[in-house]
PDB file of C-alpha atoms and ligand atoms in Angstrom:
ATOM      1  CA  MET A  65       7.438 -14.521 -25.258  1.00  0.00           C
ATOM      2  CA  ASN A  66       4.611 -12.058 -24.827  1.00  0.00           C
ATOM      3  CA  SER A  67       4.597 -10.681 -21.344  1.00  0.00           C
ATOM      4  CA  PRO A  68       1.338  -9.664 -19.772  1.00  0.00           C
ATOM      5  CA  GLN A  69       0.667  -5.952 -19.402  1.00  0.00           C
ATOM      6  CA  ILE A  70       1.246  -5.259 -15.725  1.00  0.00           C
ATOM      7  CA  PRO A  71       1.956  -1.736 -14.430  1.00  0.00           C
ATOM      8  CA  ALA A  72       5.636  -1.160 -13.668  1.00  0.00           C
ATOM      9  CA  ASP A  73       5.022  -0.284 -10.023  1.00  0.00           C
ATOM     10  CA  ARG A  74       3.285  -3.635  -9.461  1.00  0.00           C
ATOM     11  CA  LEU A  75       6.138  -5.502 -11.135  1.00  0.00           C
ATOM     12  CA  SER A  76       8.589  -3.615  -8.916  1.00  0.00           C
ATOM     13  CA  THR A  77       6.676  -4.686  -5.829  1.00  0.00           C
ATOM     14  CA  TYR A  78       6.749  -8.342  -6.899  1.00  0.00           C
ATOM     15  CA  LEU A  79      10.458  -8.038  -7.596  1.00  0.00           C
ATOM     16  CA  GLU A  80      11.243  -6.443  -4.228  1.00  0.00           C
ATOM     17  CA  VAL A  81       9.433  -9.196  -2.357  1.00  0.00           C
ATOM     18  CA  ALA A  82      11.110 -11.900  -4.457  1.00  0.00           C
ATOM     19  CA  ALA A  83      14.509 -10.350  -3.711  1.00  0.00           C
ATOM     20  CA  THR A  84      13.756 -10.137   0.016  1.00  0.00           C
ATOM     21  CA  ALA A  85      12.749 -13.804   0.065  1.00  0.00           C
ATOM     22  CA  ALA A  86      15.822 -14.894  -1.939  1.00  0.00           C
ATOM     23  CA  LEU A  87      18.140 -13.020   0.446  1.00  0.00           C
ATOM     24  CA  ALA A  88      16.404 -14.559   3.468  1.00  0.00           C
ATOM     25  CA  ALA A  89      16.782 -18.039   1.963  1.00  0.00           C
ATOM     26  CA  GLY A  90      20.444 -17.252   1.312  1.00  0.00           C
ATOM     27  CA  GLU A  91      20.941 -16.628   5.030  1.00  0.00           C
ATOM     28  CA  VAL A  92      19.582 -20.102   5.755  1.00  0.00           C
ATOM     29  CA  LEU A  93      21.877 -21.633   3.133  1.00  0.00           C
ATOM     30  CA  GLN A  94      24.864 -19.927   4.729  1.00  0.00           C
ATOM     31  CA  ALA A  95      23.830 -20.946   8.243  1.00  0.00           C
ATOM     32  CA  CYS A  96      23.510 -24.641   7.279  1.00  0.00           C
ATOM     33  CA  TRP A  97      26.701 -24.686   5.184  1.00  0.00           C
ATOM     34  CA  GLY A  98      28.991 -27.528   6.219  1.00  0.00           C
ATOM     35  CA  LYS A  99      26.644 -28.596   9.052  1.00  0.00           C
ATOM     36  CA  LEU A 100      24.179 -30.843   7.224  1.00  0.00           C
ATOM     37  CA  GLU A 101      22.794 -33.690   9.290  1.00  0.00           C
ATOM     38  CA  SER A 102      20.540 -35.189   6.654  1.00  0.00           C
ATOM     39  CA  ILE A 103      21.304 -35.667   2.945  1.00  0.00           C
ATOM     40  CA  VAL A 104      18.855 -38.061   1.297  1.00  0.00           C
ATOM     41  CA  GLU A 105      18.001 -39.107  -2.251  1.00  0.00           C
ATOM     42  CA  LYS A 106      14.459 -38.050  -3.178  1.00  0.00           C
ATOM     43  CA  GLY A 107      13.858 -40.537  -5.958  1.00  0.00           C
ATOM     44  CA  ARG A 108      16.329 -40.803  -8.788  1.00  0.00           C
ATOM     45  CA  PRO A 109      19.975 -41.451  -7.931  1.00  0.00           C
ATOM     46  CA  GLY A 110      21.775 -38.208  -7.197  1.00  0.00           C
ATOM     47  CA  ASP A 111      18.591 -36.149  -6.673  1.00  0.00           C
ATOM     48  CA  LEU A 112      19.313 -34.968  -3.138  1.00  0.00           C
ATOM     49  CA  VAL A 113      17.406 -33.067  -0.498  1.00  0.00           C
ATOM     50  CA  THR A 114      18.798 -31.673   2.744  1.00  0.00           C
ATOM     51  CA  GLU A 115      17.460 -29.766   5.722  1.00  0.00           C
ATOM     52  CA  ALA A 116      18.848 -26.611   4.083  1.00  0.00           C
ATOM     53  CA  ASP A 117      16.474 -27.054   1.105  1.00  0.00           C
ATOM     54  CA  LYS A 118      13.507 -27.463   3.458  1.00  0.00           C
ATOM     55  CA  GLN A 119      14.371 -24.652   5.852  1.00  0.00           C
ATOM     56  CA  ALA A 120      15.114 -22.207   3.033  1.00  0.00           C
ATOM     57  CA  GLU A 121      11.819 -23.098   1.357  1.00  0.00           C
ATOM     58  CA  ALA A 122       9.870 -22.495   4.585  1.00  0.00           C
ATOM     59  CA  VAL A 123      11.378 -19.010   4.891  1.00  0.00           C
ATOM     60  CA  ILE A 124      10.488 -18.147   1.280  1.00  0.00           C
ATOM     61  CA  LEU A 125       6.925 -19.456   1.623  1.00  0.00           C
ATOM     62  CA  LYS A 126       6.352 -17.386   4.753  1.00  0.00           C
ATOM     63  CA  ILE A 127       7.421 -14.163   3.031  1.00  0.00           C
ATOM     64  CA  LEU A 128       5.482 -14.770  -0.206  1.00  0.00           C
ATOM     65  CA  ARG A 129       2.316 -15.790   1.628  1.00  0.00           C
ATOM     66  CA  ALA A 130       2.463 -12.753   3.889  1.00  0.00           C
ATOM     67  CA  HIS A 131       2.584 -10.417   0.874  1.00  0.00           C
ATOM     68  CA  PHE A 132       0.505 -12.267  -1.711  1.00  0.00           C
ATOM     69  CA  PRO A 133      -1.899 -14.654   0.051  1.00  0.00           C
ATOM     70  CA  GLU A 134      -4.044 -14.879  -3.088  1.00  0.00           C
ATOM     71  CA  HIS A 135      -1.214 -16.051  -5.391  1.00  0.00           C
ATOM     72  CA  SER A 136      -0.533 -19.734  -6.217  1.00  0.00           C
ATOM     73  CA  ILE A 137       2.823 -21.322  -5.418  1.00  0.00           C
ATOM     74  CA  LEU A 138       4.794 -24.250  -6.827  1.00  0.00           C
ATOM     75  CA  ALA A 139       7.652 -25.078  -4.467  1.00  0.00           C
ATOM     76  CA  GLU A 140      10.188 -27.814  -5.200  1.00  0.00           C
ATOM     77  CA  GLU A 141      10.179 -29.470  -1.791  1.00  0.00           C
ATOM     78  CA  SER A 142       6.644 -28.991  -0.480  1.00  0.00           C
ATOM     79  CA  GLY A 143       4.675 -28.963  -3.722  1.00  0.00           C
ATOM     80  CA  GLN A 144       1.716 -27.035  -4.956  1.00  0.00           C
ATOM     81  CA  TYR A 145      -0.443 -24.425  -3.224  1.00  0.00           C
ATOM     82  CA  GLY A 146      -3.418 -23.279  -5.275  1.00  0.00           C
ATOM     83  CA  ASP A 147      -4.153 -23.642  -8.963  1.00  0.00           C
ATOM     84  CA  LEU A 148      -1.155 -24.059 -11.281  1.00  0.00           C
ATOM     85  CA  ASP A 149      -3.084 -22.245 -14.019  1.00  0.00           C
ATOM     86  CA  ALA A 150      -3.721 -19.211 -11.821  1.00  0.00           C
ATOM     87  CA  LYS A 151      -2.825 -15.765 -13.175  1.00  0.00           C
ATOM     88  CA  TYR A 152      -0.023 -15.450 -10.586  1.00  0.00           C
ATOM     89  CA  LEU A 153       2.128 -18.498  -9.879  1.00  0.00           C
ATOM     90  CA  TRP A 154       5.375 -18.333  -7.908  1.00  0.00           C
ATOM     91  CA  ALA A 155       7.887 -21.067  -8.781  1.00  0.00           C
ATOM     92  CA  ILE A 156      10.420 -21.596  -6.008  1.00  0.00           C
ATOM     93  CA  ASP A 157      13.704 -23.465  -5.900  1.00  0.00           C
ATOM     94  CA  PRO A 158      14.974 -22.858  -2.356  1.00  0.00           C
ATOM     95  CA  LEU A 159      18.354 -24.424  -3.108  1.00  0.00           C
ATOM     96  CA  ASP A 160      19.310 -24.774  -6.743  1.00  0.00           C
ATOM     97  CA  GLY A 161      22.535 -26.749  -6.928  1.00  0.00           C
ATOM     98  CA  THR A 162      21.853 -29.139  -4.055  1.00  0.00           C
ATOM     99  CA  THR A 163      24.526 -31.582  -5.239  1.00  0.00           C
ATOM    100  CA  ASN A 164      27.125 -28.807  -5.149  1.00  0.00           C
ATOM    101  CA  TYR A 165      25.899 -27.707  -1.727  1.00  0.00           C
ATOM    102  CA  ALA A 166      25.920 -31.206  -0.232  1.00  0.00           C
ATOM    103  CA  HIS A 167      29.522 -31.636  -1.378  1.00  0.00           C
ATOM    104  CA  GLN A 168      30.478 -28.160  -0.091  1.00  0.00           C
ATOM    105  CA  TYR A 169      31.194 -26.962  -3.616  1.00  0.00           C
ATOM    106  CA  PRO A 170      30.156 -23.315  -3.227  1.00  0.00           C
ATOM    107  CA  PHE A 171      27.942 -22.797  -6.259  1.00  0.00           C
ATOM    108  CA  SER A 172      24.241 -22.762  -5.404  1.00  0.00           C
ATOM    109  CA  ALA A 173      21.418 -20.263  -5.162  1.00  0.00           C
ATOM    110  CA  ALA A 174      17.895 -19.592  -4.013  1.00  0.00           C
ATOM    111  CA  SER A 175      15.691 -18.945  -7.035  1.00  0.00           C
ATOM    112  CA  ILE A 176      12.253 -17.345  -6.994  1.00  0.00           C
ATOM    113  CA  GLY A 177      10.268 -16.624 -10.152  1.00  0.00           C
ATOM    114  CA  LEU A 178       6.807 -15.282 -10.804  1.00  0.00           C
ATOM    115  CA  LEU A 179       4.808 -16.561 -13.771  1.00  0.00           C
ATOM    116  CA  ILE A 180       2.052 -14.208 -14.830  1.00  0.00           C
ATOM    117  CA  ASP A 181      -0.485 -15.899 -17.122  1.00  0.00           C
ATOM    118  CA  GLY A 182       2.063 -18.710 -17.462  1.00  0.00           C
ATOM    119  CA  VAL A 183       4.872 -16.394 -18.624  1.00  0.00           C
ATOM    120  CA  PRO A 184       8.068 -16.012 -16.528  1.00  0.00           C
ATOM    121  CA  THR A 185       7.952 -12.308 -15.786  1.00  0.00           C
ATOM    122  CA  VAL A 186       9.797 -11.564 -12.526  1.00  0.00           C
ATOM    123  CA  GLY A 187      12.818 -13.295 -11.014  1.00  0.00           C
ATOM    124  CA  ALA A 188      15.261 -13.061  -8.113  1.00  0.00           C
ATOM    125  CA  ILE A 189      18.249 -15.389  -7.729  1.00  0.00           C
ATOM    126  CA  TYR A 190      20.606 -15.088  -4.764  1.00  0.00           C
ATOM    127  CA  ASP A 191      23.984 -16.827  -4.711  1.00  0.00           C
ATOM    128  CA  PRO A 192      25.127 -16.454  -1.079  1.00  0.00           C
ATOM    129  CA  PHE A 193      28.612 -17.783  -1.783  1.00  0.00           C
ATOM    130  CA  HIS A 194      29.470 -14.955  -4.167  1.00  0.00           C
ATOM    131  CA  ARG A 195      27.052 -12.549  -2.483  1.00  0.00           C
ATOM    132  CA  GLU A 196      25.342 -11.871  -5.801  1.00  0.00           C
ATOM    133  CA  LEU A 197      21.675 -11.009  -6.089  1.00  0.00           C
ATOM    134  CA  PHE A 198      20.344 -11.161  -9.659  1.00  0.00           C
ATOM    135  CA  CYS A 199      16.983  -9.521 -10.245  1.00  0.00           C
ATOM    136  CA  GLY A 200      14.872  -8.859 -13.292  1.00  0.00           C
ATOM    137  CA  ALA A 201      11.398  -8.161 -14.542  1.00  0.00           C
ATOM    138  CA  VAL A 202      10.452  -8.269 -18.194  1.00  0.00           C
ATOM    139  CA  GLY A 203      10.147  -4.644 -19.321  1.00  0.00           C
ATOM    140  CA  LEU A 204      11.971  -3.261 -16.268  1.00  0.00           C
ATOM    141  CA  GLY A 205      15.477  -4.550 -16.964  1.00  0.00           C
ATOM    142  CA  ALA A 206      17.828  -6.701 -14.912  1.00  0.00           C
ATOM    143  CA  THR A 207      20.433  -6.087 -12.222  1.00  0.00           C
ATOM    144  CA  CYS A 208      23.185  -7.776 -10.253  1.00  0.00           C
ATOM    145  CA  ASN A 209      23.573  -6.271  -6.787  1.00  0.00           C
ATOM    146  CA  ALA A 210      21.472  -3.328  -8.000  1.00  0.00           C
ATOM    147  CA  ARG A 211      23.731  -2.578 -10.991  1.00  0.00           C
ATOM    148  CA  PRO A 212      22.182  -2.931 -14.472  1.00  0.00           C
ATOM    149  CA  ILE A 213      23.247  -6.031 -16.395  1.00  0.00           C
ATOM    150  CA  HIS A 214      22.987  -6.980 -20.054  1.00  0.00           C
ATOM    151  CA  VAL A 215      23.670 -10.042 -22.180  1.00  0.00           C
ATOM    152  CA  SER A 216      26.969 -10.336 -24.097  1.00  0.00           C
ATOM    153  CA  LYS A 217      27.575  -9.294 -27.703  1.00  0.00           C
ATOM    154  CA  VAL A 218      29.398 -12.436 -28.896  1.00  0.00           C
ATOM    155  CA  ASP A 219      27.928 -13.300 -32.278  1.00  0.00           C
ATOM    156  CA  LYS A 220      29.756 -16.463 -33.337  1.00  0.00           C
ATOM    157  CA  LEU A 221      29.487 -19.823 -31.671  1.00  0.00           C
ATOM    158  CA  ALA A 222      33.191 -20.404 -32.324  1.00  0.00           C
ATOM    159  CA  GLN A 223      33.907 -17.453 -29.994  1.00  0.00           C
ATOM    160  CA  SER A 224      31.376 -18.305 -27.326  1.00  0.00           C
ATOM    161  CA  LEU A 225      31.440 -19.751 -23.815  1.00  0.00           C
ATOM    162  CA  LEU A 226      28.327 -21.826 -23.120  1.00  0.00           C
ATOM    163  CA  VAL A 227      26.846 -23.709 -20.192  1.00  0.00           C
ATOM    164  CA  THR A 228      24.543 -26.696 -19.834  1.00  0.00           C
ATOM    165  CA  GLY A 229      23.545 -29.404 -17.364  1.00  0.00           C
ATOM    166  CA  PHE A 230      22.363 -32.995 -17.077  1.00  0.00           C
ATOM    167  CA  ALA A 231      19.041 -34.034 -15.601  1.00  0.00           C
ATOM    168  CA  TYR A 232      18.617 -36.699 -12.929  1.00  0.00           C
ATOM    169  CA  ASP A 233      17.088 -39.097 -15.499  1.00  0.00           C
ATOM    170  CA  ARG A 234      20.320 -39.089 -17.526  1.00  0.00           C
ATOM    171  CA  ARG A 235      21.021 -42.764 -16.849  1.00  0.00           C
ATOM    172  CA  GLU A 236      17.553 -43.744 -18.075  1.00  0.00           C
ATOM    173  CA  THR A 237      17.337 -42.021 -21.447  1.00  0.00           C
ATOM    174  CA  PRO A 238      19.476 -41.721 -24.574  1.00  0.00           C
ATOM    175  CA  ASP A 239      18.193 -38.127 -24.717  1.00  0.00           C
ATOM    176  CA  ASN A 240      20.671 -37.294 -21.949  1.00  0.00           C
ATOM    177  CA  ASN A 241      22.509 -34.320 -23.495  1.00  0.00           C
ATOM    178  CA  TYR A 242      25.888 -36.100 -23.544  1.00  0.00           C
ATOM    179  CA  GLN A 243      26.293 -35.931 -27.326  1.00  0.00           C
ATOM    180  CA  GLU A 244      25.247 -32.258 -27.429  1.00  0.00           C
ATOM    181  CA  PHE A 245      27.701 -31.430 -24.621  1.00  0.00           C
ATOM    182  CA  CYS A 246      30.670 -33.043 -26.375  1.00  0.00           C
ATOM    183  CA  TYR A 247      29.804 -31.656 -29.806  1.00  0.00           C
ATOM    184  CA  LEU A 248      29.373 -28.083 -28.574  1.00  0.00           C
ATOM    185  CA  THR A 249      32.584 -28.365 -26.550  1.00  0.00           C
ATOM    186  CA  HIS A 250      34.235 -29.206 -29.887  1.00  0.00           C
ATOM    187  CA  VAL A 251      32.918 -26.156 -31.778  1.00  0.00           C
ATOM    188  CA  THR A 252      33.010 -23.381 -29.135  1.00  0.00           C
ATOM    189  CA  GLN A 253      35.554 -21.914 -26.733  1.00  0.00           C
ATOM    190  CA  GLY A 254      34.070 -24.115 -24.028  1.00  0.00           C
ATOM    191  CA  VAL A 255      30.980 -25.520 -22.343  1.00  0.00           C
ATOM    192  CA  ARG A 256      30.663 -25.342 -18.552  1.00  0.00           C
ATOM    193  CA  ARG A 257      28.583 -27.663 -16.355  1.00  0.00           C
ATOM    194  CA  ALA A 258      28.317 -25.686 -13.166  1.00  0.00           C
ATOM    195  CA  GLY A 259      25.393 -27.513 -11.513  1.00  0.00           C
ATOM    196  CA  ALA A 260      22.860 -24.774 -10.820  1.00  0.00           C
ATOM    197  CA  ALA A 261      20.442 -23.927 -13.639  1.00  0.00           C
ATOM    198  CA  SER A 262      19.378 -20.641 -12.062  1.00  0.00           C
ATOM    199  CA  ILE A 263      22.953 -19.333 -11.894  1.00  0.00           C
ATOM    200  CA  ASP A 264      23.618 -20.598 -15.433  1.00  0.00           C
ATOM    201  CA  LEU A 265      20.753 -18.402 -16.610  1.00  0.00           C
ATOM    202  CA  ALA A 266      21.847 -15.462 -14.435  1.00  0.00           C
ATOM    203  CA  TYR A 267      25.345 -15.665 -15.962  1.00  0.00           C
ATOM    204  CA  VAL A 268      23.868 -15.528 -19.471  1.00  0.00           C
ATOM    205  CA  ALA A 269      21.885 -12.471 -18.359  1.00  0.00           C
ATOM    206  CA  CYS A 270      25.002 -10.635 -17.175  1.00  0.00           C
ATOM    207  CA  GLY A 271      27.186 -11.637 -20.133  1.00  0.00           C
ATOM    208  CA  ARG A 272      29.628 -13.970 -18.360  1.00  0.00           C
ATOM    209  CA  LEU A 273      28.244 -16.749 -20.526  1.00  0.00           C
ATOM    210  CA  ASP A 274      26.849 -16.403 -24.033  1.00  0.00           C
ATOM    211  CA  GLY A 275      24.308 -19.208 -24.120  1.00  0.00           C
ATOM    212  CA  TYR A 276      22.684 -22.040 -22.180  1.00  0.00           C
ATOM    213  CA  TRP A 277      20.645 -25.049 -23.128  1.00  0.00           C
ATOM    214  CA  GLU A 278      19.299 -27.916 -21.045  1.00  0.00           C
ATOM    215  CA  ARG A 279      16.524 -30.513 -20.917  1.00  0.00           C
ATOM    216  CA  GLY A 280      14.735 -32.290 -18.062  1.00  0.00           C
ATOM    217  CA  LEU A 281      14.260 -29.164 -15.966  1.00  0.00           C
ATOM    218  CA  SER A 282      11.350 -28.198 -13.720  1.00  0.00           C
ATOM    219  CA  PRO A 283       9.487 -24.875 -13.615  1.00  0.00           C
ATOM    220  CA  TRP A 284      11.282 -23.905 -10.367  1.00  0.00           C
ATOM    221  CA  ASP A 285      14.670 -24.315 -12.089  1.00  0.00           C
ATOM    222  CA  LEU A 286      13.653 -21.998 -14.905  1.00  0.00           C
ATOM    223  CA  ALA A 287      11.102 -19.365 -13.891  1.00  0.00           C
ATOM    224  CA  ALA A 288      13.367 -16.746 -12.298  1.00  0.00           C
ATOM    225  CA  GLY A 289      16.324 -17.190 -14.647  1.00  0.00           C
ATOM    226  CA  VAL A 290      14.242 -17.040 -17.818  1.00  0.00           C
ATOM    227  CA  ALA A 291      12.617 -13.789 -16.679  1.00  0.00           C
ATOM    228  CA  ILE A 292      16.038 -12.309 -15.849  1.00  0.00           C
ATOM    229  CA  VAL A 293      17.615 -13.319 -19.190  1.00  0.00           C
ATOM    230  CA  GLU A 294      14.746 -11.736 -21.097  1.00  0.00           C
ATOM    231  CA  ALA A 295      14.868  -8.625 -18.909  1.00  0.00           C
ATOM    232  CA  ALA A 296      18.603  -8.375 -19.685  1.00  0.00           C
ATOM    233  CA  GLY A 297      17.978  -8.367 -23.448  1.00  0.00           C
ATOM    234  CA  GLY A 298      18.478 -12.087 -24.124  1.00  0.00           C
ATOM    235  CA  THR A 299      16.346 -14.557 -26.046  1.00  0.00           C
ATOM    236  CA  VAL A 300      14.637 -17.659 -24.636  1.00  0.00           C
ATOM    237  CA  THR A 301      12.913 -20.288 -26.780  1.00  0.00           C
ATOM    238  CA  ALA A 302      12.583 -24.025 -27.318  1.00  0.00           C
ATOM    239  CA  TYR A 303      15.556 -25.717 -29.053  1.00  0.00           C
ATOM    240  CA  ASP A 304      13.786 -25.380 -32.425  1.00  0.00           C
ATOM    241  CA  LEU A 305      13.099 -21.645 -31.928  1.00  0.00           C
ATOM    242  CA  THR A 306       9.408 -22.151 -31.222  1.00  0.00           C
ATOM    243  CA  GLY A 307       8.002 -20.445 -28.122  1.00  0.00           C
ATOM    244  CA  PHE A 308       9.474 -21.333 -24.724  1.00  0.00           C
ATOM    245  CA  ASP A 309       7.186 -23.627 -22.725  1.00  0.00           C
ATOM    246  CA  ILE A 310       8.146 -23.940 -19.065  1.00  0.00           C
ATOM    247  CA  ARG A 311       6.362 -27.297 -18.810  1.00  0.00           C
ATOM    248  CA  SER A 312       8.549 -28.832 -21.547  1.00  0.00           C
ATOM    249  CA  GLY A 313      11.588 -28.743 -19.236  1.00  0.00           C
ATOM    250  CA  ARG A 314      13.699 -27.727 -22.224  1.00  0.00           C
ATOM    251  CA  VAL A 315      15.291 -24.334 -22.707  1.00  0.00           C
ATOM    252  CA  LEU A 316      17.544 -22.476 -25.111  1.00  0.00           C
ATOM    253  CA  ALA A 317      18.638 -19.126 -23.664  1.00  0.00           C
ATOM    254  CA  THR A 318      21.242 -16.918 -25.309  1.00  0.00           C
ATOM    255  CA  ASN A 319      22.372 -13.353 -25.840  1.00  0.00           C
ATOM    256  CA  GLY A 320      20.157 -13.350 -28.951  1.00  0.00           C
ATOM    257  CA  GLN A 321      23.116 -13.010 -31.365  1.00  0.00           C
ATOM    258  CA  LEU A 322      23.941 -16.719 -31.125  1.00  0.00           C
ATOM    259  CA  HIS A 323      20.427 -17.997 -30.888  1.00  0.00           C
ATOM    260  CA  ALA A 324      19.804 -19.220 -34.444  1.00  0.00           C
ATOM    261  CA  GLU A 325      23.269 -20.788 -34.750  1.00  0.00           C
ATOM    262  CA  LEU A 326      23.018 -22.638 -31.434  1.00  0.00           C
ATOM    263  CA  SER A 327      19.528 -23.869 -32.277  1.00  0.00           C
ATOM    264  CA  GLN A 328      20.766 -25.152 -35.638  1.00  0.00           C
ATOM    265  CA  GLU A 329      23.673 -27.001 -34.034  1.00  0.00           C
ATOM    266  CA  LEU A 330      21.475 -28.596 -31.353  1.00  0.00           C
ATOM    267  CA  LEU A 331      19.025 -29.862 -33.953  1.00  0.00           C
ATOM    268  CA  HIS A 332      21.880 -31.003 -36.209  1.00  0.00           C
ATOM    269  CA  VAL A 333      23.746 -33.045 -33.586  1.00  0.00           C
ATOM    270  CA  ALA A 334      20.547 -34.797 -32.518  1.00  0.00           C
ATOM    271  CA  GLN A 335      20.137 -36.120 -36.065  1.00  0.00           C
ATOM    272  CA  ILE A 336      23.612 -37.336 -36.990  1.00  0.00           C
ATOM    273  CA  GLU A 337      25.638 -40.449 -36.211  1.00  0.00           C
ATOM    274  CA  PRO A 338      27.223 -40.251 -32.726  1.00  0.00           C
ATOM    275  CA  TRP A 339      30.805 -38.966 -32.849  1.00  0.00           C
ATOM    276  CA  SER A 340      30.703 -38.491 -36.654  1.00  0.00           C
ATOM    277  CA  TRP A 341      31.448 -34.801 -36.024  1.00  0.00           C
ATOM    278  CA  LEU A 342      34.851 -35.576 -34.436  1.00  0.00           C
ATOM    279  CA  THR A 343      36.536 -35.212 -37.823  1.00  0.00           C
ATOM    280  CA  ARG A 344      35.093 -31.714 -38.272  1.00  0.00           C
TER     281      ARG A 344
HETATM  282  C1  IPD B 648      19.434 -29.062 -10.575  1.00  0.00           C
HETATM  283  C2  IPD B 648      20.457 -28.049 -11.027  1.00  0.00           C
HETATM  284  C3  IPD B 648      21.319 -28.602 -12.144  1.00  0.00           C
HETATM  285  C4  IPD B 648      20.483 -29.109 -13.302  1.00  0.00           C
HETATM  286  C5  IPD B 648      19.481 -30.135 -12.809  1.00  0.00           C
HETATM  287  C6  IPD B 648      18.587 -29.483 -11.737  1.00  0.00           C
HETATM  288  P1  IPD B 648      18.659 -28.976  -7.983  1.00  0.00           P
HETATM  289  O1  IPD B 648      18.604 -28.518  -9.559  1.00  0.00           O
HETATM  290  O2  IPD B 648      19.841 -26.868 -11.468  1.00  0.00           O
HETATM  291  O3  IPD B 648      22.186 -27.628 -12.671  1.00  0.00           O
HETATM  292  O4  IPD B 648      21.345 -29.701 -14.249  1.00  0.00           O
HETATM  293  O5  IPD B 648      18.704 -30.574 -13.887  1.00  0.00           O
HETATM  294  O6  IPD B 648      17.604 -30.383 -11.323  1.00  0.00           O
HETATM  295  O7  IPD B 648      18.190 -30.386  -7.927  1.00  0.00           O
HETATM  296  O8  IPD B 648      20.035 -28.781  -7.521  1.00  0.00           O
HETATM  297  O9  IPD B 648      17.671 -28.014  -7.365  1.00  0.00           O
HETATM  298 CA1   CA B 649      16.942 -26.810  -9.244  1.00  0.00          CA
HETATM  299 CA1   CA B 650      16.502 -27.491  -5.555  1.00  0.00          CA
END
């Protein structure tokens, strides 16, 4: 992805504000933990929203608007503010991993990304349960709790640990990632389904995981994590290695070493007879 030419000091400012907002949202997520009064399905079965999502989003919006009143915003719970094709668009997921959170499974984060000219460029992801703040800006590098992070060096799928997820439309489409999940579990050291796309991407960025793929995602799931993976030296594309398009909802993000092999396997499994690979 070609990142726009923005002076480093401006990128740093965007990153600092994103980090401040993610930490503030994390405080809300901690305060509401275990005390939810309202958990409702938004549309599709399993797609939940709670008062924690809404309160965390309000806190993030307040901080971003105070600093960048001229920027556009796309926020998961309250929608769109300004033009989605604007030069600066913040994509906000106030609580990524709502299902985990609602079940008190402590694996969720606040995720805040900045698209510049449509390209994920700056990201901050805060996981309050592990007290980990992942930050990155393309060209400036990436950090976890202010320490530099980098993608892993694993260069064979057979030696890799991957992660993926399943979208809320999984009951409605045969393109539900089930076959890919089972096949890649078969040919790697493992595939995790942790339930928070932003943390999946952050873990690829810091080398805990070697690769991630998923479909059916929204820009707020992806913006921050994609920027952080790229800032940490990773590669992000479409499944077929063409340019990443945040509106496609599909992502392939790896340490770079595994990228071509994982792409090949994803395309391969989509074309063959279900379960025919079990004999491999
Ligand atoms: C979801 C999580 C999950 C992914 C889903 C997302 P939400 O976000 O990131 O890991 O598999 O596709 O929608 O609803 O918890 O913000
Ligand atoms: Ca999400
Ligand atoms: Ca969410």
